[in-house]
Each structure stands twice: as C-alpha cells, then as structure tokens.
C-alpha cells in the first residue's frame, strides 16, 4: 500500500479508522499506513501538522504515537533533532494544558523515552537530556493544569527509568536506572511530598476536578518513586505485590521524620469523609496509591533499627478505621443514587483488601473492637429486616451491602495474620470475629433459597479462603490436636496453643473445636452453594475454586474423605443434586468450564481410598456412563443434535478434570479401560461433525492433550499391554480428522484466525508433543507392522503448519509454545522424518527456527537452539562418517545425503542462523547463553569460512586500538576446541564463549561521552 495521504483531511481519516473505526479491514489498512508514515522521511512534518492543525484528539494521539516509535529506534535520531522534539513537546503541552488526558500522557511518554535513552549523552560538557527536571519546575510554578502536567512528566519519567526494555542490553538499562536513582530520584520524592503538603495546606475540595486530578497524580508519583527497582533485581520483584521497599540509606531521614507520617495520615483521613459528597468512581484510583504507601511503611517496621519513634502504631489503626467506615458509608449512596457498586469490581476489591491486611494487624486490638461493634450492629439490623413483613427493598439492599463489606473485612484481617507478627491475644480476637461470620453463614443458608445475596456469598467465600490459609492446612497438622473444652488446654502442646486460641471462643459459641470441625463446616457450605446457586456462575466458580484449593494436600484429603458431605458428593454428582452440571440452554457454554475444576477436586477425594478397587471407580463413573450411553443412542438415531453437543462438551470437561487428577498407573488404566474402545470414538465423531465450532472441539482436544500426558509415569503400562499404542492410534485419528477438517474452512479474517483455527492447532501440537516425548510408545513398530497412524499424524502436522504464517507462529504465544517444543522432539528422535520433507517444507521449518531464535520468549528461543543443534549435529555427523565409512546403512546414508544436498542448495539458511546467534552473543542481553552455545559450535565447524568472514566484519568495523583486542578474543574463543562434537569439546566451547562474551562486551564498551556502538552483524 503506497503512502497515499498528503493533506490534513486524509491524515485525520486515518486516525478515525485507526482509533474509533468499527470496520476491521479499514483498521488493518490504517495500521499498515501508520507503519509507512513512521518510515517516511516526512514523518516529523506530518506529526507537526497533526499537532498544530488537527481538529480531533485522535490526530494528536497519532502524532504522539509516531514520535514515540521514532525516538525508540535502535539507531537513534541525531542529538539535535531529539532535543528539538523534546523542547517542541514541552512548549506544546505548556501552551495547551487542556488537551485530552490520553494525548498529554502519550506526548509525555515521548519526553520520558527521549530522556532515558539520551541520559548519558553530552554536548559542550553538559548532559543535555538531564535538564528535564529543571524544566518541570517551571510547570509547577504555573496554574493547576500546568502543575498536573509537571507532575505527570516526573511520574512518567520515573516509571520509564524503572521499565526494563528486553530488546536492549540490560546492562545499559541498569546503568541509566542507577544513575537516575543516585542523581534525581530522591529530589523527585521530596518535591512530591512538598506538593502534597501544599495541597493539604488549603481546604481539600475534591469536587473540583483539577484538584482531584492533582492529588491523584502526586500520589502516583510518590508510589512510582517507592516502586523503583533500587537494587537492580527483576521487574517482577519491584511490582505492587512486594511489601518490602529496598530504599537507599540516604532516604532514611525522610521516612523517620514525623512530618512524613503526618502528611500521609492527614491526606488519607481527609479523603473518606469527602467520599460521601462524591461519585464513588474517585475512590479506587487514589485509595490504591495511599494503601500501597501505608502497606509498605507498616511492612518495613520490623526492619527499622532506629530508636526514634515512627508513630505507625498510632496512625495505622486510624487508617484501617477510615477505610472501614468509608466503605460502609458508601453503600447507602451507591444504592440510593444507583451508582456503580465497587463490590461488583471484585478485582479492585481484592487488591485493596490485600493491601489493607498488613496495615490492619498493626495495633490489632483497636481494629478488632471496631469490627466486632459494627458487625453486631449490622447483623442485628439485618435480622430485624428479615423478620419484618414490610421490609423495604432499599433498606435490605443497604444492609446486605454493609454486611458484604464487613465479611470481606473480617476475612482480610484474619488473613493478615500471615503478614504480620501475631500474639495469642490476636488469635483469640480472630476467633471472636470468625464466630460472627460462621453464625451469619448459618443464618443465611437456613433461609435459602429466599434469603440469598450474591455479594454476601462472594464475601463469605473470601473469608473462608482466608481462614483456610491461616488456620487450616497441612502446615498446621503438627498442632491440630486441639481442645474440645477450655479445661483441656493443659494437654495441648505449647506449639499448638496459638491455633487453640482461635478455636476457644468458636468452641463455646459454635461447637467448632478444631480444624476437623471447620472442614465439616467448609464442606457443608460448598455442598449448599452447589445445590442452591447453580445459576449464578460467579458463586459457583468461586466455590469450586475453594473446593479445589482444599483438595490439594494429602493430610487434608485424608480428613476430608471422612466427612459426610464429601461422601454425598462422591456418590451423587449429578445435575439432580447439583444443577450447575445441567446442560439446558439456560447455561452458557462458557459456564461449563467450572466442571473441570469440580471433577479434578472430586477425583482427588476419590483417589484417597480407591487403591485398585475397580468397582468403586465404575460406581463413581456411573453418571458419566449414563450420559455417554444417551449420546450414543442419540447419535445413532440422528435427533436432538444440539442436546448431544452440549452433553459432549460437558463430558469432555468432566473427563479432563478426572484425567488431570489421576496420577498413578493403576487409576489411569481404570479410566482408559472405561473410555476405550467404546467412548473415545464418540469424541472423534463429534470433532468430525462440529469441527467449525471451537466451543465443542476445544474441550475435546484439551481432553485428548491431557490423556496424552505421561505425568508421574502414569502411562507406563505393563509390558504385555498394548494400551500405549492404542491410545496413540486414537490420538492420531483425532488429530488427523481435526487437521483435515479445519483446513477446509478456507481463509479466515484476522479476528477469527485464532479462535477458529490456531487455538485448535496449538492444542493438537501440544498433544502430539506429549505423545512423542512421553516414552510410552515405540514408534518404530508402526512402520515394522505397516501401521500408518504415525505417518498420518506427522503429515497432518505438516499440513496444519503450512497453513500458518511465520508471523502467526510467533505472535500467538500458546501456539509458539506448543509448536517449538514439538519441533524439538521431532528433531531429537525423528530426523528421518525431517530429512524426508519436501525442500519448501524443510525451508519453512528451518526459517521458523531462525525467526524463533530472536524472540524474547526464552522458552521459544531455547527450543529453537536445541532443535537447530539436533539438525546441525545430525548433518555434521553424517559428513564426518561419510568420509570414514563408505559402506553404511543405505537408508541412513540417503537421509543424511538429502539434508546435505538441501544445505548445499541453500547455504544462506545456516549462515543466517550463525549470524543471529553471534549477534545475540555479542550485542544482545543473552538470557540463555548455554542453549545458544550448543548449536553455534556445530555451525562454526560446518562453515568455518563464513565464520571467518563474520569475525573479520566485526573486527574491521572497530577502531584500530580495539581491532587487536577483538582478534585476541576470537582466538581465545576457539582455543582448545577440537574438530568434533563430543560433550567434552562442547563444554569447552561453552566455557570459552562465556569468557568471549564478557571480553567482547568490555572491548566494545563505549565511554559515556560517545555514541553507543550499534553494529549489527546481521546487516
């Protein structure tokens, strides 16, 4: 597509198609045009045109996007040009502070990228891109809008400095981040705190949108400062879920000053009362940042060595109280004004509660007293409304909302025991609070189905899960012999005392004396939910996840199988007792997913006492047997096809859950004997009939992939058993059926490509990979006995592969993570198949390896290295043996000869891959160096002439002083390396390569005052 737009109108039409267009074809064309615009010499002038004369915010956003791509290139723009772009954007946002927020954000990100990438660049003995902080101070002295822009610039800059770009050397990122930390970050934090003080010095009016935005942005800036990766660990470790902040020693004074704690406490305390005057949407943004700050400060208390008072024990309970009361007060406003209920956004609720749990355990007595008082008061009001004949719906909704929050909060503070040092008294308080929730559960379940509320049920499940993690589990087994009466306490081991404390009050009120009784309560609640909440997917899925978590761990399983509710489930898992197992149209097909979780947990429970009892297994499988027999009848009579499809989807999900839990040879064999030969062909027919409906084929293919997994050697059948081969034959039929049928769909649109085709192909590849590396099938027997199932499935693999583009292979992560490990298995054990491929197909496969070598996904790149190693090792050994043994096995000789002939016809294939690997070692942040070293040696030995050319090109591109150093590095690389691929020789090369990489990096290291080296050997 040519770059056809020239004037403003055409550029703005492009923006419309790109950002708000609904036509997928037009959007794809717009994306292509955007890429061409970025590569165009006129890019900067077009961006300026859009910014200065564009009539929509999307025009300005397109300009910002193009500029961001331009300044992020590996080969950077000249320094003067980048300075001009930075200054232009600063003046632009200063002159137009009321731009759309997403435009300001995008433009500021350009400034942040320019600053980071040019952090060490010098002009006239000055670091030209570090003036940004001085520039920002000018914004802070202007209007509120300008002040907000200045804060956003600092916030984005801090975030950008902390962001690891894996497409660039990590050493360079760390050098920049460390310099920024040491020279600027503390000043930014102090500046942010002073801005907060200025905000609080005046009455806070959050109904003023500007003031609200300023507070939020300053809090975000403070959080970005604290989230900074101070010690150079990984990006994940500096994320929100880490509670300990490794701040520099020089920052100690900031956090020990009473003014700092006063500042954040006063700010937090001033927010909740104002929320009653506001729409609730404001709360999550600011509260997230404030809670994170307090969570991190409280979590760091154990590490504070100073004798000076930190006052957190004074402020933390007040913060918790402010959070609790503000949530309860918000319920009435949400209900009466018909606002969005924050309880519906469970992800945000969970995030805030996890932040609160640490803060809440500080001076826990105060928080516990408050919660007990509020819970009793609200529970009494709820009971009155239940018994009131004229109970108003609005009042009931408010009371239920408050109770839901209180149950969430009790679960949170109980779960906080794991994050904060606790005492015996704290555990007794947990018992007081837990009693009240268990009483509420009993009250509500007694009134089902009339007395039901989804929000309270979800809150109860949160509480039960937190209680399970804290006071029930395998880790508590040694302290599980707890008392039944307080008088028995003397007989309890000292270590058990803490756990006893929580049950003392529960024993008096509820008769729950230990974790065995709690497990009975858990299971009764689970069965009740599964019976009465069948049509509420959120409650069912959360309940089943809770059941699944309970079923992990042998000690808990031994306790669970003794409970009557569990025995009931094992004998009555039908839709009659548990409606969510039904297949009527009232249930969405996506709701069927939870059945897998249900049967995984149920089968774990079955396995505890199953042993070799086949009759017990048959009884357990009876509901599924009845369903399959029904399907068989309907299939044979050709009626009610929609009902059959839904039944099969449910059965496939059920069986996948069962198969996942069967980890022994004995139990797996029972399942296989139950499925084969009667029921597996039914699934095959379903794939053949409904191949174009992923809702049906995906569960069946996932079941197949699970059945092929030789987890815990469960598929190592007896030597007299043909089951391994029989299972593979069935898998071969299904993969071939699906592969042939799916290719008949023809061309698909981009949005349909993955769900309709690529997802199924990736599952087939995963199943085939499990079979090839499972070590339970001897594939040589297929050819020996004239069985074509193995050849057929390999041909299906090729057909499906050729229907997928190289870009799609790498774009869809699940596809690449199933294809490349499968290719690794094929090159390891089935090189005769690889060498027999037609030249275009073999070229496609080798090209996919070459492209995979450069991906950032280490699973994929390591698989590519291993596959390449097997190919080049096979080729090298063939050439080596060809000269020594002319009279060899004819078939093996022919296979090696075919591969050699192909490589001679396409010498650039291996040369390209050698270039890629050398480029990775020399210039990239190589995270799988060992994997890269293995094929590299074989490539060098196969084509030493090309390796010499690569070496010369690198050496000659450097200045004279460096040339001799690099030449010595290359000599050291091959020192002691022999002309063979023995393990000892490979290990020697790997060691040399490690030293080579370090020495070359040292030789090519540029001074801070010069342009970085950017040679790419692939060019």
PDB file of C-alpha atoms in Angstrom, residues 317 357-369 372 410 413-434 467 470-471 497-503 505-506:
ATOM      1  CA  UNK A 317      -5.354   1.770  63.215  1.00  0.00           C
ATOM      2  CA  UNK A 357      -4.370  -6.787  55.518  1.00  0.00           C
ATOM      3  CA  UNK A 358      -0.853  -5.734  56.577  1.00  0.00           C
ATOM      4  CA  UNK A 359      -1.958  -2.337  57.865  1.00  0.00           C
ATOM      5  CA  UNK A 360      -4.926  -3.803  59.762  1.00  0.00           C
ATOM      6  CA  UNK A 361      -2.792  -6.054  62.001  1.00  0.00           C
ATOM      7  CA  UNK A 362      -0.860  -3.082  63.412  1.00  0.00           C
ATOM      8  CA  UNK A 363      -2.414  -2.371  66.856  1.00  0.00           C
ATOM      9  CA  UNK A 364      -4.943  -5.077  66.032  1.00  0.00           C
ATOM     10  CA  UNK A 365      -6.973  -4.691  69.260  1.00  0.00           C
ATOM     11  CA  UNK A 366      -8.457  -1.382  68.089  1.00  0.00           C
ATOM     12  CA  UNK A 367      -9.407  -2.712  64.658  1.00  0.00           C
ATOM     13  CA  UNK A 368     -10.921  -5.888  66.120  1.00  0.00           C
ATOM     14  CA  UNK A 369     -13.049  -3.931  68.637  1.00  0.00           C
ATOM     15  CA  UNK A 372     -16.993  -6.548  66.386  1.00  0.00           C
ATOM     16  CA  UNK A 410     -13.087  -9.827  58.650  1.00  0.00           C
ATOM     17  CA  UNK A 413      -7.815  -9.054  58.967  1.00  0.00           C
ATOM     18  CA  UNK A 414      -7.792 -12.812  59.671  1.00  0.00           C
ATOM     19  CA  UNK A 415      -5.660 -13.361  56.580  1.00  0.00           C
ATOM     20  CA  UNK A 416      -3.358 -10.564  57.774  1.00  0.00           C
ATOM     21  CA  UNK A 417      -2.041 -12.934  60.475  1.00  0.00           C
ATOM     22  CA  UNK A 418       0.288 -14.397  57.826  1.00  0.00           C
ATOM     23  CA  UNK A 419       1.803 -10.992  57.021  1.00  0.00           C
ATOM     24  CA  UNK A 420       2.343  -9.558  60.491  1.00  0.00           C
ATOM     25  CA  UNK A 421       3.696 -10.750  63.838  1.00  0.00           C
ATOM     26  CA  UNK A 422       0.792 -12.069  65.944  1.00  0.00           C
ATOM     27  CA  UNK A 423       0.232 -12.858  69.620  1.00  0.00           C
ATOM     28  CA  UNK A 424      -2.034 -15.310  71.461  1.00  0.00           C
ATOM     29  CA  UNK A 425      -4.465 -12.475  72.124  1.00  0.00           C
ATOM     30  CA  UNK A 426      -4.608 -11.668  68.400  1.00  0.00           C
ATOM     31  CA  UNK A 427      -5.567 -15.266  67.627  1.00  0.00           C
ATOM     32  CA  UNK A 428      -8.331 -15.089  70.247  1.00  0.00           C
ATOM     33  CA  UNK A 429      -9.604 -11.921  68.525  1.00  0.00           C
ATOM     34  CA  UNK A 430      -9.611 -13.762  65.184  1.00  0.00           C
ATOM     35  CA  UNK A 431     -11.835 -16.342  66.899  1.00  0.00           C
ATOM     36  CA  UNK A 432     -14.247 -13.625  68.060  1.00  0.00           C
ATOM     37  CA  UNK A 433     -14.576 -12.210  64.558  1.00  0.00           C
ATOM     38  CA  UNK A 434     -14.761 -15.596  62.836  1.00  0.00           C
ATOM     39  CA  UNK A 467      -9.436 -18.626  57.256  1.00  0.00           C
ATOM     40  CA  UNK A 470      -4.405 -19.035  58.160  1.00  0.00           C
ATOM     41  CA  UNK A 471      -5.827 -21.711  60.437  1.00  0.00           C
ATOM     42  CA  UNK A 497      -1.516 -23.117  71.800  1.00  0.00           C
ATOM     43  CA  UNK A 498      -1.668 -20.384  69.128  1.00  0.00           C
ATOM     44  CA  UNK A 499      -4.013 -22.432  66.966  1.00  0.00           C
ATOM     45  CA  UNK A 500      -6.102 -23.430  70.001  1.00  0.00           C
ATOM     46  CA  UNK A 501      -6.625 -19.781  70.870  1.00  0.00           C
ATOM     47  CA  UNK A 502      -8.649 -19.099  67.720  1.00  0.00           C
ATOM     48  CA  UNK A 503     -10.895 -22.106  68.408  1.00  0.00           C
ATOM     49  CA  UNK A 505     -14.310 -18.863  71.523  1.00  0.00           C
ATOM     50  CA  UNK A 506     -15.590 -20.758  68.457  1.00  0.00           C
TER      51      UNK A 506
END
